[in-house]
């Protein structure tokens, strides 16, 4: 049985849901839907036959004719496991004992890092005090946020291989739900928590690595060697990838403004068949393509050898060997930036713009497909995109998280926001 995790949000209420997928094998893998290259001729997935409604057929000779229709569904069953009614989630992570951690953007939200304590409610993690900074706006530097050990705006939360929780605080809250403050050094930070809520690591970033207008979006943790964290900076002004040495706390940047991390300037995305444009409420109040969102979703291959990434405003998937990202640009390594830029691999068109990525221990890279109400996956062994699950209520699938639970079962959780 397969459970996917998703979050649904309506215009009037923030409704979220989580979906998971499971099998009973000894390794973390999911059944193929359908097995690659095996559908019978002229058969497609999500395909059925049906008689059209009476108001769509007027000729008596055609009224009982069965025609092919798209059911909108394929793959494993999807189960709703949590609904958000108060805040819109940006992150989800699940520990091996089944605890679900989640994060919220800070606007009018009273906490930004949380744990689901019932099917419909969340409580602050590790507690409300950690989620309550002394202020948001910097009184001595207007337009900026503050530096604080408290949580300001946690954009992403993940669970590492030791079952510990990592929270990415971007340090840029919205005031009154509208004005996005710039970050001050000491505001953006990567924080490690044990499951009992104690903090074991806090890493801040120099302004040369995370600028005031940076927009850190996600994080992936690799504990091998010194341990490294990889964070995409989605800022339209300076998109790139931030790399952190978890042992030393040092951080640096790679792929700044490389074509692989930037937007597709003419992208028109489609959701439920409707083309999506942006009409910002700021000067010059002009309609633009869906082209504001740079590198967004990220994943690590199970062996830690490749870092996968994709801009939200594009339909292409990229990867780079992590060996290039681990080299800190310096006088000792003056060619590190050039070599990393040259090492990027373009894996091609994936058929939908995407934001959430995740990997399993078989090497599959799961890809959200908001334009198809689906989640697909990239198979590195074949170089092909494979269908995984599609369902009409998978509206804007966002964050993905895999979990192998101690009580049994392998799951893919995902949030859906709309």
XYZ file of C-alpha atoms in Angstrom:
418
model
C 0.000 0.000 0.000
C 1.288 3.438 -0.837
C 0.637 6.666 1.007
C 1.693 10.039 -0.499
C 1.669 13.233 1.634
C 0.234 16.510 0.410
C -1.117 19.863 1.520
C -4.130 21.603 0.022
C -4.801 25.292 0.546
C -7.949 27.021 -0.639
C -8.368 30.707 -1.260
C -10.480 31.092 1.859
C -8.797 28.665 4.204
C -5.368 27.083 4.448
C -6.098 23.407 4.064
C -3.195 21.009 3.847
C -2.822 17.349 3.285
C -0.011 14.830 3.355
C 0.384 11.864 1.056
C 2.673 8.854 1.378
C 3.819 5.843 -0.519
C 4.745 2.439 0.828
C 5.734 -1.066 -0.167
C 6.713 -4.158 1.766
C 10.114 -4.784 0.192
C 13.360 -4.688 2.131
C 14.619 -1.632 0.276
C 13.122 1.784 -0.161
C 11.579 1.667 -3.608
C 8.158 2.053 -5.133
C 6.394 -0.078 -7.746
C 6.515 1.105 -11.313
C 3.341 2.714 -12.733
C 3.582 1.355 -15.382
C 6.917 -0.494 -15.687
C 9.153 1.533 -18.022
C 8.588 0.992 -21.739
C 5.969 -1.726 -21.171
C 2.478 -0.260 -21.851
C 0.664 -2.218 -24.584
C 0.401 -0.468 -27.957
C -2.155 2.356 -28.087
C -2.667 2.223 -24.306
C -1.868 5.153 -22.069
C -1.863 5.518 -18.316
C -4.701 7.482 -16.721
C -6.800 6.290 -19.660
C -10.297 4.834 -19.667
C -13.370 4.673 -21.886
C -16.775 6.168 -21.148
C -20.035 7.318 -22.724
C -20.260 11.086 -22.972
C -22.956 12.954 -20.982
C -26.264 13.341 -22.810
C -25.827 17.098 -23.239
C -22.588 16.513 -25.155
C -24.050 14.104 -27.741
C -27.028 14.919 -29.986
C -26.766 12.362 -32.779
C -28.541 9.119 -31.693
C -25.934 7.097 -33.572
C -23.258 8.419 -31.196
C -25.050 8.461 -27.839
C -23.806 5.026 -26.732
C -20.350 5.385 -28.208
C -17.520 4.867 -25.737
C -14.536 7.155 -26.202
C -11.187 7.394 -24.478
C -11.051 9.806 -21.517
C -8.299 10.974 -19.204
C -9.140 9.846 -15.659
C -6.511 12.141 -14.170
C -5.258 9.291 -11.976
C -2.499 6.749 -11.976
C 0.001 5.275 -9.583
C -0.241 4.304 -5.935
C -3.157 5.363 -3.737
C -2.815 8.711 -2.001
C -3.767 9.214 1.653
C -4.488 12.502 3.384
C -2.671 12.445 6.720
C -2.708 16.072 7.869
C -4.706 19.224 7.161
C -3.467 22.750 7.875
C -6.181 25.214 8.841
C -4.157 28.080 10.322
C -0.885 28.530 8.427
C 0.407 27.601 4.980
C 3.333 25.166 5.166
C 6.555 25.560 3.219
C 8.359 22.512 4.583
C 7.721 19.022 5.901
C 10.043 16.390 7.364
C 9.325 13.051 8.991
C 11.487 11.165 11.492
C 11.733 7.384 11.652
C 9.377 7.310 14.638
C 6.693 9.049 12.579
C 6.941 12.567 14.006
C 5.973 15.151 11.379
C 7.805 18.481 11.501
C 6.719 21.427 9.410
C 7.603 25.068 8.775
C 5.612 28.185 7.974
C 6.591 31.528 6.405
C 6.490 34.332 8.925
C 3.839 36.916 8.238
C 1.182 36.950 10.918
C 2.037 33.426 12.042
C 2.769 33.057 15.760
C 5.375 30.350 15.153
C 7.456 29.299 12.166
C 8.754 25.811 13.122
C 6.257 23.257 14.322
C 5.314 19.643 14.877
C 1.963 18.148 13.890
C 0.345 17.017 17.132
C -3.025 15.968 15.686
C -4.393 15.429 12.186
C -5.465 19.081 12.031
C -3.275 21.027 14.467
C 0.358 21.910 15.045
C 2.384 23.076 18.034
C 5.585 25.167 18.013
C 8.870 23.241 17.983
C 10.896 23.118 20.102
C 8.658 25.571 21.982
C 6.980 28.956 21.635
C 9.913 30.813 23.200
C 12.309 29.631 20.464
C 9.760 30.875 17.908
C 9.434 34.335 19.492
C 12.219 36.764 18.526
C 12.394 40.035 20.455
C 11.354 41.916 17.291
C 11.141 41.507 13.545
C 11.964 44.982 12.281
C 15.388 46.448 13.029
C 14.818 49.663 14.973
C 18.221 51.130 14.051
C 18.265 49.985 10.413
C 14.854 50.512 8.769
C 13.861 47.939 6.181
C 16.016 45.240 7.760
C 15.274 42.418 10.145
C 17.356 41.627 13.228
C 20.109 39.234 14.254
C 18.864 36.785 16.872
C 19.233 33.196 18.041
C 15.448 32.906 17.957
C 13.620 31.632 14.862
C 12.571 34.376 12.443
C 11.264 32.615 9.300
C 11.955 28.906 8.805
C 11.574 28.153 5.111
C 12.641 24.512 5.194
C 12.951 21.665 7.676
C 14.609 18.274 7.064
C 15.514 15.181 9.087
C 19.060 13.845 8.665
C 20.446 10.312 8.730
C 20.746 10.443 12.527
C 17.062 11.350 12.912
C 17.911 14.931 13.891
C 16.002 17.997 12.739
C 17.601 20.798 10.712
C 15.766 24.100 10.308
C 16.718 26.686 7.689
C 15.900 30.174 8.995
C 16.110 32.676 6.128
C 15.939 35.627 8.544
C 13.556 37.646 6.367
C 10.048 37.955 7.857
C 7.107 39.728 6.367
C 5.721 42.552 8.465
C 1.922 42.617 8.595
C 1.934 39.939 5.908
C 3.210 42.276 3.190
C 6.585 44.025 3.561
C 9.490 41.582 3.219
C 12.364 42.780 5.373
C 15.986 42.445 4.287
C 18.213 40.114 6.303
C 20.862 41.220 8.779
C 23.943 39.036 9.378
C 23.082 36.660 12.195
C 19.436 36.434 11.128
C 19.793 33.754 8.411
C 20.998 30.536 10.022
C 21.001 26.766 9.854
C 20.022 25.176 13.161
C 20.259 21.545 14.236
C 17.892 20.147 16.871
C 17.771 16.816 18.609
C 14.313 15.288 18.790
C 14.023 16.361 22.432
C 14.255 19.967 21.207
C 17.778 20.693 22.394
C 19.914 22.635 19.941
C 23.209 21.015 18.954
C 24.328 23.318 16.134
C 23.791 26.874 14.919
C 25.550 28.110 11.793
C 25.218 31.710 10.615
C 26.433 33.162 7.338
C 28.629 36.152 6.452
C 27.021 38.844 4.298
C 29.352 37.854 1.451
C 27.615 34.448 1.330
C 24.030 35.310 2.264
C 23.227 38.873 1.248
C 20.464 41.043 2.629
C 18.239 40.191 -0.337
C 19.150 36.511 -0.525
C 16.273 34.056 -0.499
C 17.464 30.715 0.869
C 14.787 28.219 -0.041
C 15.664 24.640 0.920
C 18.425 22.480 2.375
C 19.884 19.000 1.969
C 22.242 17.460 4.522
C 25.042 14.954 3.872
C 26.746 13.669 7.048
C 29.590 11.874 5.286
C 33.108 13.178 5.922
C 33.032 16.630 7.513
C 29.344 16.816 6.708
C 27.967 19.285 4.195
C 24.756 21.215 3.685
C 23.573 22.469 0.292
C 21.158 25.418 0.114
C 19.680 27.018 -3.013
C 19.488 30.811 -3.049
C 16.361 31.647 -5.048
C 16.955 35.370 -5.083
C 16.202 36.782 -8.555
C 19.106 39.201 -8.030
C 21.797 36.640 -7.151
C 20.606 33.041 -7.620
C 23.129 30.378 -6.721
C 23.990 27.582 -4.313
C 25.340 28.006 -0.777
C 27.559 25.217 0.569
C 28.220 24.737 4.293
C 30.917 22.653 5.967
C 29.050 21.335 9.016
C 32.231 20.636 10.989
C 33.866 24.047 10.604
C 30.732 26.150 10.048
C 32.343 27.819 7.045
C 30.171 28.566 4.017
C 30.679 29.686 0.430
C 28.824 30.128 -2.841
C 28.847 28.375 -6.199
C 26.987 28.706 -9.527
C 26.130 32.374 -9.017
C 23.916 33.464 -11.941
C 24.807 30.310 -13.864
C 22.147 29.579 -16.525
C 21.142 26.423 -14.612
C 19.978 28.394 -11.545
C 18.232 31.255 -13.347
C 14.671 31.573 -14.609
C 13.214 30.831 -18.017
C 12.262 34.390 -18.872
C 9.324 33.516 -21.135
C 7.820 30.667 -19.058
C 4.040 30.439 -19.101
C 3.001 27.701 -16.683
C -0.361 25.942 -16.800
C -2.338 24.807 -13.774
C -5.540 22.827 -14.265
C -5.299 23.874 -17.911
C -5.184 27.593 -17.125
C -2.136 29.671 -18.168
C -0.496 31.443 -15.222
C 0.915 34.947 -15.393
C 2.174 37.271 -12.669
C 0.481 40.618 -12.084
C 2.433 42.181 -9.197
C 0.777 44.976 -7.183
C 3.860 47.170 -7.538
C 5.121 49.572 -10.178
C 4.903 49.303 -13.136
C 1.867 47.040 -12.430
C 2.611 45.074 -15.568
C 1.658 41.480 -16.326
C 4.693 39.249 -16.817
C 5.341 35.590 -17.557
C 5.796 33.176 -14.635
C 9.466 34.088 -14.454
C 10.291 35.368 -10.969
C 11.501 32.230 -9.180
C 15.072 30.955 -9.572
C 16.723 27.762 -8.265
C 14.281 26.180 -5.853
C 13.987 22.389 -5.486
C 17.069 20.340 -4.576
C 18.003 16.723 -3.839
C 21.096 14.636 -3.159
C 21.766 11.277 -4.770
C 21.773 8.512 -2.130
C 25.563 8.149 -2.366
C 26.019 11.908 -1.978
C 27.896 12.132 -5.258
C 25.410 14.354 -7.132
C 23.444 17.444 -6.203
C 20.225 17.807 -8.241
C 18.502 21.163 -8.605
C 15.963 23.066 -10.673
C 14.618 26.621 -10.937
C 10.927 26.941 -10.112
C 10.377 29.136 -13.184
C 11.694 26.599 -15.689
C 11.035 23.065 -16.888
C 14.575 21.669 -16.772
C 16.492 19.509 -14.303
C 20.217 19.883 -13.583
C 22.849 18.172 -11.481
C 26.493 18.661 -10.533
C 29.006 16.342 -8.851
C 29.243 17.432 -5.222
C 33.023 17.119 -5.416
C 33.047 20.475 -7.227
C 30.710 22.167 -4.749
C 32.787 21.049 -1.746
C 35.778 23.060 -2.945
C 35.738 26.476 -1.311
C 36.741 29.238 -3.752
C 39.870 30.880 -2.390
C 43.430 31.877 -3.229
C 44.287 28.228 -2.665
C 41.536 27.126 -5.069
C 41.331 30.019 -7.560
C 39.664 27.926 -10.288
C 36.935 26.429 -8.105
C 34.156 28.624 -9.491
C 35.085 28.037 -13.132
C 35.397 24.275 -12.665
C 32.044 24.057 -10.858
C 30.302 26.067 -13.578
C 31.737 23.733 -16.225
C 30.671 20.628 -14.280
C 26.909 21.324 -14.397
C 24.955 18.682 -16.321
C 21.693 19.612 -18.069
C 19.376 16.600 -17.747
C 16.783 18.042 -20.078
C 13.144 19.015 -20.115
C 10.950 17.433 -17.413
C 7.542 18.432 -18.816
C 6.476 20.736 -15.959
C 8.006 23.461 -13.907
C 8.894 21.956 -10.546
C 9.781 23.018 -7.054
C 10.111 20.008 -4.741
C 12.762 17.312 -5.315
C 13.688 14.273 -3.239
C 15.636 11.030 -3.621
C 15.246 7.460 -2.408
C 17.924 4.874 -1.683
C 17.557 3.345 -5.158
C 18.736 6.548 -6.793
C 15.386 7.791 -8.143
C 14.897 11.558 -8.002
C 11.264 12.473 -7.327
C 10.027 15.600 -9.096
C 6.891 17.553 -8.328
C 4.900 18.369 -11.458
C 2.425 21.147 -10.583
C 1.352 21.504 -14.212
C 0.126 17.887 -14.247
C -1.171 17.456 -10.675
C 1.473 14.791 -10.363
C 4.803 13.636 -9.012
C 7.206 12.072 -11.501
C 10.697 10.725 -11.041
C 14.003 10.868 -12.882
C 15.749 7.537 -13.411
C 19.544 8.129 -13.567
C 20.064 4.639 -15.009
C 17.982 5.369 -18.109
C 18.091 9.167 -18.193
C 14.288 9.167 -18.516
C 11.421 10.795 -16.658
C 9.015 8.144 -15.325
C 5.452 8.656 -14.102
C 4.927 7.972 -10.409
C 1.589 9.287 -9.131
C -1.070 11.600 -10.542
C -4.323 12.667 -8.907
C -6.692 15.613 -9.475
C -6.402 16.705 -5.848
C -2.597 16.922 -5.975
C -2.840 20.671 -6.457
C 0.572 22.369 -6.503
C 2.700 19.617 -4.913
C 5.556 21.336 -3.135
C 7.895 19.903 -0.510
C 8.806 16.201 -0.637
C 10.180 14.030 2.182
C 10.932 10.313 2.259
C 10.707 8.321 5.467
C 11.275 4.701 6.411
C 9.328 4.238 9.630
C 10.393 2.026 12.515
C 6.859 0.701 12.782
C 7.127 -0.484 9.189
C 6.600 0.981 5.751
C 8.406 3.328 3.398
C 6.697 6.606 2.640
C 6.869 9.655 0.414
C 5.314 12.649 2.141
C 4.532 15.808 0.225
C 2.764 19.080 0.815
C 0.329 20.667 -1.632
C -0.369 24.390 -1.513
C -2.765 26.318 -3.660
